[in-house]
XYZ file of C-alpha atoms in Angstrom:
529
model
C -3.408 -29.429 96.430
C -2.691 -32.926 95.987
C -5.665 -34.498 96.928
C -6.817 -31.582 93.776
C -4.382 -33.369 91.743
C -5.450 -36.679 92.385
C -8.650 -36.312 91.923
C -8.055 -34.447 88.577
C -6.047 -37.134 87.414
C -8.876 -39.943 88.604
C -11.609 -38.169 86.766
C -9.279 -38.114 83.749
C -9.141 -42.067 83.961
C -12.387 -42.797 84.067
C -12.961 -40.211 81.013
C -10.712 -42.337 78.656
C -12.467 -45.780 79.338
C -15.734 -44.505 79.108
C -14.961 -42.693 75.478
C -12.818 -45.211 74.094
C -12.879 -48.556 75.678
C -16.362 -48.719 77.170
C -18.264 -49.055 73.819
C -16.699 -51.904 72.543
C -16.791 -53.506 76.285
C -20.356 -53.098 76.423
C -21.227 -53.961 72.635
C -19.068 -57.256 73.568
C -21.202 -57.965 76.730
C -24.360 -57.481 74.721
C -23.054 -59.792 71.972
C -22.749 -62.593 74.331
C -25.606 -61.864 76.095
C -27.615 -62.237 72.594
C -25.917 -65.549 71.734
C -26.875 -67.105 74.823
C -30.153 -65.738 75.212
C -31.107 -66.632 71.106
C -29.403 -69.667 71.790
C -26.908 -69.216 68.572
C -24.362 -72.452 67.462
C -20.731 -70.925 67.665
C -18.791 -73.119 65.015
C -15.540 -71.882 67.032
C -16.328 -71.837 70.606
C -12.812 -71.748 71.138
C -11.966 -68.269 68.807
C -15.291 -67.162 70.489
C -13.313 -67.759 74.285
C -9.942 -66.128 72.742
C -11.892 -63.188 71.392
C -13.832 -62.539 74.848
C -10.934 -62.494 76.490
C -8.898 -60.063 74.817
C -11.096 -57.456 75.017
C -11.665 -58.305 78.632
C -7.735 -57.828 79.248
C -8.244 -54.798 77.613
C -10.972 -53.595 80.086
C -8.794 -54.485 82.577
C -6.056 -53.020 81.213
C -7.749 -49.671 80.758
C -9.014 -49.503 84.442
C -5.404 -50.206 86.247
C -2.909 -48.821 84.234
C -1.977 -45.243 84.394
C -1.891 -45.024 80.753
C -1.690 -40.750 80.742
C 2.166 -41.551 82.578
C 3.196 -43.780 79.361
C 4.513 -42.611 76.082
C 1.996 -41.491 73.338
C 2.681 -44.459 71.429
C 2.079 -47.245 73.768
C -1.753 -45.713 74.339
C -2.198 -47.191 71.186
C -2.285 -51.092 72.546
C -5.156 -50.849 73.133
C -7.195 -49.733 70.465
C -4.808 -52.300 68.123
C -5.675 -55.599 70.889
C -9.922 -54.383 70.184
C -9.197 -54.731 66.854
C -7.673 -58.388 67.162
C -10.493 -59.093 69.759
C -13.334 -58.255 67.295
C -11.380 -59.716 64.097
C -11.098 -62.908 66.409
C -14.868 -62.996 67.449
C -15.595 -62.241 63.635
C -13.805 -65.563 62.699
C -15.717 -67.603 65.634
C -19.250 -66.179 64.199
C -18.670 -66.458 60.794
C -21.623 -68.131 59.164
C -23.553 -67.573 62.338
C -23.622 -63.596 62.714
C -21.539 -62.237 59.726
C -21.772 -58.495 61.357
C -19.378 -58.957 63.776
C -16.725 -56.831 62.120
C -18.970 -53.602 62.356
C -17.637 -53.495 66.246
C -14.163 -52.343 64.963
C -15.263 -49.091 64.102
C -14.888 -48.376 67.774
C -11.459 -48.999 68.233
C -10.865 -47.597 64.738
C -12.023 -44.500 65.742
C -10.197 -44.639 68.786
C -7.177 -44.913 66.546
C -8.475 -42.090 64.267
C -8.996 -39.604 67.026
C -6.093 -40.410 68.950
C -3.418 -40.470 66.435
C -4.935 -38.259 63.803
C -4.695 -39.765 60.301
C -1.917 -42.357 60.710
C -4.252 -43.660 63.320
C -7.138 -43.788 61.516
C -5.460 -45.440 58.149
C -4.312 -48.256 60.804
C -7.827 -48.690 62.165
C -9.352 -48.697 58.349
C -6.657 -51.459 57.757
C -8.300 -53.215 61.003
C -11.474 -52.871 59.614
C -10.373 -54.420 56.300
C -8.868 -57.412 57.708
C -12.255 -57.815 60.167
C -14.276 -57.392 57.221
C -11.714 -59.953 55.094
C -11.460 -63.023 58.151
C -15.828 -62.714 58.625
C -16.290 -64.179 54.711
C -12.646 -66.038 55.055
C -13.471 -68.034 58.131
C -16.842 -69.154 56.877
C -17.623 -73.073 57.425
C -19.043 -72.700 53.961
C -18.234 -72.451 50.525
C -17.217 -68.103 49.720
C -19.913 -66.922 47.398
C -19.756 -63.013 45.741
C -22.723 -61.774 48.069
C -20.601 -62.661 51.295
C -17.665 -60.493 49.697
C -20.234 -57.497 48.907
C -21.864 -57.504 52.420
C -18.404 -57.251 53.831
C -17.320 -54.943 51.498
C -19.839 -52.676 52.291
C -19.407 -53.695 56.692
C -15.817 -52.092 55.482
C -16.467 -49.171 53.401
C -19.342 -48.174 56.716
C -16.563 -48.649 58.752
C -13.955 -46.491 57.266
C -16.344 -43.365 56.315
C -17.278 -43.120 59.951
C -13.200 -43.844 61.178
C -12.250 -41.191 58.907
C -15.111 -38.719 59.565
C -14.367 -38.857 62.766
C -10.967 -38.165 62.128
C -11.279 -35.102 60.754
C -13.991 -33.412 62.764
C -12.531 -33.832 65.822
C -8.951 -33.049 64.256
C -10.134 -29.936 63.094
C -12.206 -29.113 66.157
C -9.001 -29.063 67.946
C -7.419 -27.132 65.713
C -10.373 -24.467 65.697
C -10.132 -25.151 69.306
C -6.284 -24.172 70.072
C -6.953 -20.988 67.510
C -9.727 -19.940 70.274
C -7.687 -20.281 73.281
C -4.739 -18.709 71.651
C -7.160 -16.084 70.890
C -8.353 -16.176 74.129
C -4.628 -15.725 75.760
C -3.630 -13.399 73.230
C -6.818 -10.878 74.169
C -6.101 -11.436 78.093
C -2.367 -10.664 77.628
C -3.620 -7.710 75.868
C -6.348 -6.442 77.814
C -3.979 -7.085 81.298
C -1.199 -4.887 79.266
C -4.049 -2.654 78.720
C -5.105 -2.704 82.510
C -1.286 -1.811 83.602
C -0.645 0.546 80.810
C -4.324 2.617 82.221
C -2.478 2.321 85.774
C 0.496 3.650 84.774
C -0.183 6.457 83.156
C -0.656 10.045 85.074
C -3.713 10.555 84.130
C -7.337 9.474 84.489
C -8.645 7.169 81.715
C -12.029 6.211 80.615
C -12.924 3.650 77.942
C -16.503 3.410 77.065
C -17.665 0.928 73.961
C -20.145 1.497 71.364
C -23.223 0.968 73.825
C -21.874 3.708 76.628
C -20.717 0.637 78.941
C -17.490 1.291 80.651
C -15.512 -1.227 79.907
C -11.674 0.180 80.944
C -10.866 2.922 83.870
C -7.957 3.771 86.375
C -7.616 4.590 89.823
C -6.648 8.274 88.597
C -10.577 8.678 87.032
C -12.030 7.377 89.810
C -10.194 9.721 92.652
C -11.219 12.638 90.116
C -14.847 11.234 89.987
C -14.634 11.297 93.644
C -13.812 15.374 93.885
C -16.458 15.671 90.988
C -18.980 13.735 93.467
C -20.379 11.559 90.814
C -22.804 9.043 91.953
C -22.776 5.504 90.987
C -23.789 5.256 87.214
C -24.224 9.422 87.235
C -22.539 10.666 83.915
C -22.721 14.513 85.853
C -21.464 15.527 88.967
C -22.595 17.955 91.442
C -19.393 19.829 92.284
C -18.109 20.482 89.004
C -17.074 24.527 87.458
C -16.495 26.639 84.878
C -12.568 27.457 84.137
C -13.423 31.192 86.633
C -13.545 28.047 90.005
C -17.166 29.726 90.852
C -19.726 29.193 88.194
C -21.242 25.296 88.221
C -21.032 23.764 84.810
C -24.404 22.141 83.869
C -24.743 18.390 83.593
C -25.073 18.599 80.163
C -22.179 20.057 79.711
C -19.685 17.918 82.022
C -16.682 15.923 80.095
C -18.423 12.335 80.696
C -21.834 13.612 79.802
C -20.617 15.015 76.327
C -18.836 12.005 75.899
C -21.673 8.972 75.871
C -23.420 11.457 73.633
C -20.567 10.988 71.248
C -19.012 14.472 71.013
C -15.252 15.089 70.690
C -13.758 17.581 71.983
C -10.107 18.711 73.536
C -8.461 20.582 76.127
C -11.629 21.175 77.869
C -10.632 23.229 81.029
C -12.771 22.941 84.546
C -12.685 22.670 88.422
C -13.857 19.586 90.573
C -13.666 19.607 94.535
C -14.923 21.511 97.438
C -14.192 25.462 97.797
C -10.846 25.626 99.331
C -9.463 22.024 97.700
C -10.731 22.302 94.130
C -8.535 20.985 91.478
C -7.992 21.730 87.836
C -8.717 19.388 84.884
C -8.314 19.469 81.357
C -10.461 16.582 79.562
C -9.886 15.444 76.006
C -12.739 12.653 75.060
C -12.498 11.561 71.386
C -14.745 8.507 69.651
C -13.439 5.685 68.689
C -13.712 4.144 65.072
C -13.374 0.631 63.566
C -11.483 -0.429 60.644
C -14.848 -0.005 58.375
C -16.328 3.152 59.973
C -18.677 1.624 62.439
C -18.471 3.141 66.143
C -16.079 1.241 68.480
C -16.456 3.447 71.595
C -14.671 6.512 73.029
C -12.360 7.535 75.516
C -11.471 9.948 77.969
C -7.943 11.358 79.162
C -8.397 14.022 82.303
C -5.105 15.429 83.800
C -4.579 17.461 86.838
C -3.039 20.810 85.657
C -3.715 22.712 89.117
C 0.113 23.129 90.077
C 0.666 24.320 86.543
C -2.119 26.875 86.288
C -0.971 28.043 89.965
C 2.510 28.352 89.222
C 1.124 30.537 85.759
C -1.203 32.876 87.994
C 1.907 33.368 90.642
C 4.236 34.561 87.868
C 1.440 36.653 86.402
C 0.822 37.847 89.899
C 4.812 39.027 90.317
C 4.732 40.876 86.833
C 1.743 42.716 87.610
C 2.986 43.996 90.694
C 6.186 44.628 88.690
C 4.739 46.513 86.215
C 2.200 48.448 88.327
C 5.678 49.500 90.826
C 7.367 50.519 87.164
C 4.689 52.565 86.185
C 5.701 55.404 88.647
C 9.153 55.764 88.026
C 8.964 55.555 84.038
C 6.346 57.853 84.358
C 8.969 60.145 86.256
C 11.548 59.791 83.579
C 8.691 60.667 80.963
C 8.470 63.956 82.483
C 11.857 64.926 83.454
C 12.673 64.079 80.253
C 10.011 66.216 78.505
C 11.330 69.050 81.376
C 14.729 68.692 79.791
C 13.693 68.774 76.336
C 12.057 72.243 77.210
C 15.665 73.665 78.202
C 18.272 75.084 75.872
C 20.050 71.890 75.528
C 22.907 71.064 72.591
C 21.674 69.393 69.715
C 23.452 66.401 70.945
C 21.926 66.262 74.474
C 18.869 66.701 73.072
C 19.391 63.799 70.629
C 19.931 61.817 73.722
C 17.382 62.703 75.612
C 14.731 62.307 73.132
C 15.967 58.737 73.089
C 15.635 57.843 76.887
C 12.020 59.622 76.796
C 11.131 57.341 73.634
C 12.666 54.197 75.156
C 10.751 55.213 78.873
C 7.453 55.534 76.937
C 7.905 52.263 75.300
C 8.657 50.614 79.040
C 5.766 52.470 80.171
C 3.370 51.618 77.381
C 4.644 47.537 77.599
C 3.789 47.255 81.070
C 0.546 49.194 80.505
C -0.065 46.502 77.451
C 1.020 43.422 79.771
C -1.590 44.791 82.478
C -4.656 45.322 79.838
C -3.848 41.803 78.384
C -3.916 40.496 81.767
C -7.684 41.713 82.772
C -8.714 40.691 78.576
C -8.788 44.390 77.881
C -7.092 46.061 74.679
C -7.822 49.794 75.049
C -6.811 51.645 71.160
C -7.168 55.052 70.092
C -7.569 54.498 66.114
C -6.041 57.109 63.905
C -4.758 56.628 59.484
C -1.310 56.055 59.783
C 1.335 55.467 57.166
C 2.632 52.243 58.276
C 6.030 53.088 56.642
C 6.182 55.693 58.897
C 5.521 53.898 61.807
C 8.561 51.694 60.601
C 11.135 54.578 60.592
C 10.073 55.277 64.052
C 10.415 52.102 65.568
C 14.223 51.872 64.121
C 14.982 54.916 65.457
C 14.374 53.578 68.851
C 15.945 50.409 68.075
C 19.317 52.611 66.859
C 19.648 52.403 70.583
C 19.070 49.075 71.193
C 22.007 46.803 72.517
C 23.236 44.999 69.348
C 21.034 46.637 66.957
C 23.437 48.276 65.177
C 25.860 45.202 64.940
C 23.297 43.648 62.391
C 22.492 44.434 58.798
C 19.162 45.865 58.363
C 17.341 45.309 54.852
C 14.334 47.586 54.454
C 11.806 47.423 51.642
C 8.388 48.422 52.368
C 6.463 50.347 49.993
C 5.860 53.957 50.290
C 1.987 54.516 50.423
C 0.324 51.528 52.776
C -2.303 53.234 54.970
C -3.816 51.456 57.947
C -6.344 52.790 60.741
C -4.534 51.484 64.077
C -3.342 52.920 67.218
C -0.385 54.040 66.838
C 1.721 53.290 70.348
C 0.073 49.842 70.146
C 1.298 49.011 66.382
C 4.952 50.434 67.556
C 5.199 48.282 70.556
C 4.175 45.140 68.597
C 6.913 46.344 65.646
C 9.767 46.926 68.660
C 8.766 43.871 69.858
C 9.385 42.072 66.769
C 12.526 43.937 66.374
C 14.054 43.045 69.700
C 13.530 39.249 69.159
C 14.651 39.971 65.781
C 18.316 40.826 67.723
C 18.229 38.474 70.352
C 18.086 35.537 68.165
C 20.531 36.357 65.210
C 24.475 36.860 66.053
C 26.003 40.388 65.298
C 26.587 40.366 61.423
C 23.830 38.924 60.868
C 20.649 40.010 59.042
C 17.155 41.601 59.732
C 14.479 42.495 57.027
C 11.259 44.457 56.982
C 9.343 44.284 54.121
C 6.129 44.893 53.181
C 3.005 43.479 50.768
C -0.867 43.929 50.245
C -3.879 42.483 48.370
C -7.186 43.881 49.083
C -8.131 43.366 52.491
C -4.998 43.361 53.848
C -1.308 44.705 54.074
C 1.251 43.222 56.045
C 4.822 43.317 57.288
C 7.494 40.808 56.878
C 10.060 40.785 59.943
C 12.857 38.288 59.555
C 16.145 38.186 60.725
C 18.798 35.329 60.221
C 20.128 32.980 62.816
C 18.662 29.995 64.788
C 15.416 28.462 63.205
C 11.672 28.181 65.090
C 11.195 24.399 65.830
C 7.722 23.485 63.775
C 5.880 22.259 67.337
C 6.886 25.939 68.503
C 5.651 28.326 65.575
C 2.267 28.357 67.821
C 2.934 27.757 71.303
C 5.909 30.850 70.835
C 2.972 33.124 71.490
C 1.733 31.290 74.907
C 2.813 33.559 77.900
C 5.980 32.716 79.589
C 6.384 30.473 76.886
C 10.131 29.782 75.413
C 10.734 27.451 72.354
C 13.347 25.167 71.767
C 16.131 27.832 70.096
C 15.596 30.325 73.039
C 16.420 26.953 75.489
C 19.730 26.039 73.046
C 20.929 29.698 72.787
C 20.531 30.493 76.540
C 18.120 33.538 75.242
C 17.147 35.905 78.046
C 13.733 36.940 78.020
C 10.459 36.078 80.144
C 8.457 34.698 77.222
C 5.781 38.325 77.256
C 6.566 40.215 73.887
C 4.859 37.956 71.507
C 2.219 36.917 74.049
C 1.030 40.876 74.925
C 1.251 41.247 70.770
C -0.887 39.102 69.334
C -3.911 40.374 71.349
C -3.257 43.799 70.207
C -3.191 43.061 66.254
C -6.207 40.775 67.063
C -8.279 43.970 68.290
C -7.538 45.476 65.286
C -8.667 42.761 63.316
C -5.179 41.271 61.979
C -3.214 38.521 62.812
C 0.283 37.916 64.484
C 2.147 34.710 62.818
C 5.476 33.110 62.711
C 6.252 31.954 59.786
C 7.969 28.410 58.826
C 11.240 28.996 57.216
C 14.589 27.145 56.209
C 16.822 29.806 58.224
C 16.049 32.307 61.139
C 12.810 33.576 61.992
C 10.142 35.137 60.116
C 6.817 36.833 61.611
C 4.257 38.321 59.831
C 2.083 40.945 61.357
C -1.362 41.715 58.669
C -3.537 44.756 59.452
C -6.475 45.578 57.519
C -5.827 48.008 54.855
C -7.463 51.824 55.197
């Protein structure tokens, strides 16, 4: 390392003489080497001697002393001693060879260069008195013509010193912009590099050409599963979202992508049988500033533990609700049996409740098993939806807490829908029952109703804790519970709203929660009959 160092610092050394002291050596050398050789009187043989050997000193000078250890300012000796060399060879020519003084634009540039303009007004002023001593030291009378041909030996002089100047002073300006640049972009492109590394998930960065330009270790262990080849935008063990079918090349994440599609939560299966692993790709391009194409990217997580720990709970509520099925069923009957005795008025009254509330188990669990294999059976009949509505309360009258809350009811008298009429209840009860578990006794719950024509609709809302905005969709996700059911310690499995929504879908309506200031509000819209 410090033989590196040395040799670095030799090479520097040798740079400096041979840009700044070298020309005027040489131009010297070839001076004397004229005079002699064209046989030239020197008036001043002596000035000539003095002259010579300053800039000599200065060669010497420049070769042995470690000028890059010394301050700045003493560099500049020896540009300043060139300029009294040359002035002094200037006077011992005069007469003879009045273009002498043109050597100090070397030094003057050194100056210029060096020192940036302070420099190069000290070298013009070198130039000047060069120019000045040549007509001054002449054995002859001074005569206008001698002043203009030094005049213009100046003016040469100090257009190329301050030229000079300011090129190479703003080439090192434009110079420290592009290596600031240049560190700026590699700090950014190594945060870049670590931020990829970091994050858990596979990244892809393609620019506008398809070249990758930025990946992690995550996208390459996934490309691995996928078997892609080297420089293969498709890979050959790569399914559909059911783990069996193979997804065609042109329809693989990476494939879509360098064609320039967007697209998100794209759900599929890399690996071998036995250790596949789920992904969910999102690619999206990438736009400049004025519209033109800057590249895309592409995020792929691993969701396999979440989509296993899904199936296993939907695995345990299946077999939950296919062991419920025969003991509700029991209760059905028995309580029908009952029904068909001589009870009291008031036995009967609570009988007929447990047989509704049984049938409602009994047609939820059915509901939660038809959801889970995508089926929606419905036996469509006309049904006076305010009707439906009476029902449904007089199940809830039973309800824990129910009663503890103030129900408003305004739904209009004549609103006919064609719907199945256990699957409409069960979505209304539903609605209902969060309707109590998230107000506070006292509170309120309203039903009421509206229409245009297409559609009519009922308005459930109760007071009490309010729907975060992120959750008004996500609420009716399976197994999914939103930020107030977290806070208030609800208890609940996250089904009702999940096993609803598909049932007003196969009747052609829609399930929504609505965003409001206080409480909850869900809307469910049938088609009008």
């Amino acid at each position: 390392m410090a033989d590196e160092i040395g040799d670095a610092a030799t090479k520097e050394h040798w740079t400096r003489f041979l840009r700044m002291q070298f020309p005027v050596a040489a131009s010297t050398m070839l001076l004397l080497a004229l005079l002699l050789v064209l046989g030239v009187d020197v008036a001043r043989p002596g000035l000539l001697a003095t002259g010579t050997a300053i800039i000599l000193t200065v060669v010497v000078a420049s070769l042995l002393i470690p000028w890059r250890r010394l301050p700045t300012i003493a560099q500049a000796t020896m540009p300043l001693l060139d300029i009294v060399g040359v002035a002094v060879l200037a006077a011992a020519l005069s007469g003879a060879i009045d273009s002498v003084g043109v050597l100090v634009a070397f030094p003057a540039v050194w100056l210029g260069v060096s020192f940036g303009a302070g420099g190069a007004v000290v070298g013009i002023a070198g130039a000047l008195v060069a120019s000045a001593v040549t007509v001054l030291a002449t054995p002859v009378e001074q005569h206008a013509a001698q002043w203009a041909s030094a005049s213009i030996v100046f003016i040469v002089v100090a257009v190329i010193v301050w030229a000079a100047t300011v090129t190479v002073t703003a080439g090192r300006a434009a110079h420290a912009a592009n290596e600031a640049a240049v560190v700026d972009a590699e700090r950014a492109s190594a945060a870049l590099r670590s931020f990829f590394e970091r994050v858990d998930a596979g990244l892809l960065y393609l620019d506008e050409r398809g070249k990758v330009v930025l990946y992690n270790n995550a996208i390459i262990g996934f490309g691995e599963l996928a078997r892609h080849g080297a420089g293969d935008v498709a890979g050959s063990r790569v399914y559909a979202a059911d783990q069996v079918t193979p997804l065609p090349p042109d329809d693989q994440p990476l494939a879509r992508m360098t064609r320039g599609e967007s697209f998100a939560d794209f759900l599929y299966w890399v690996g071998p049988r036995g250790g596949q692993r789920a992904l969910v790709a999102n690619g999206r391009s990438i736009e400049r500033a004025d519209g033109r194409a800057a590249g895309a990217i592409l995020v792929v997580q691993d969701v396999t533990e979440i989509l296993r720990s899904n199936r296993a709970r939907e695995d345990a509520l299946a077999t939950l609700a296919h062991e419920l099925r025969t003991p509700l069923t029991s209760i059905v009957g028995y309580s029908e049996l009952l029904l068909a005795d001589d009870l009291g008025v008031a036995a009967s009254a609570r009988v007929e409740i447990i047989s509704r509330n049984a049938e409602h188990l009994l047609s939820l669990s059915a509901s939660f098993l038809d959801d889970l294999h995508g089926e929606v059976p419905l036996v469509r009949e006309r049904l006076l939806l305010g009707r439906v509505v009476d029902d449904a309360l007089e199940v809830m009258d039973a309800a824990p807490g129910f009663t503890d809350r103030e129900v408003i009811l305004d739904v209009a008298p004549e609103l006919w829908v064609l719907a199945d009429p256990r699957s409409i209840a069960e979505v209304l009860l539903n609605l209902l029952g969060n309707a109590v578990k998230f107000s506070r006794p006292g509170g309120r719950i309203s039903i009421t109703s509206g229409e245009d024509d297409a559609f009519v609709w009922l308005d459930v809302s109760n007071s009490g804790s309010r729907i975060d905005r992120e959750d008004l969709e996500r609420i009716f996700d399976r197994f999914y519970r939103g930020g107030n059911a977290q806070r208030g310690a609800v208890a609940g499995t996250g089904l009702g709203l999940a096993v609803s929504r598909p049932i007003v879908a196969a009747h052609g309506g829609t399930l929504t929660a609505e965003d409001v200031d206080e409480g909850a509000s869900f809307r469910l819209c049938l088609p009008r009959y």
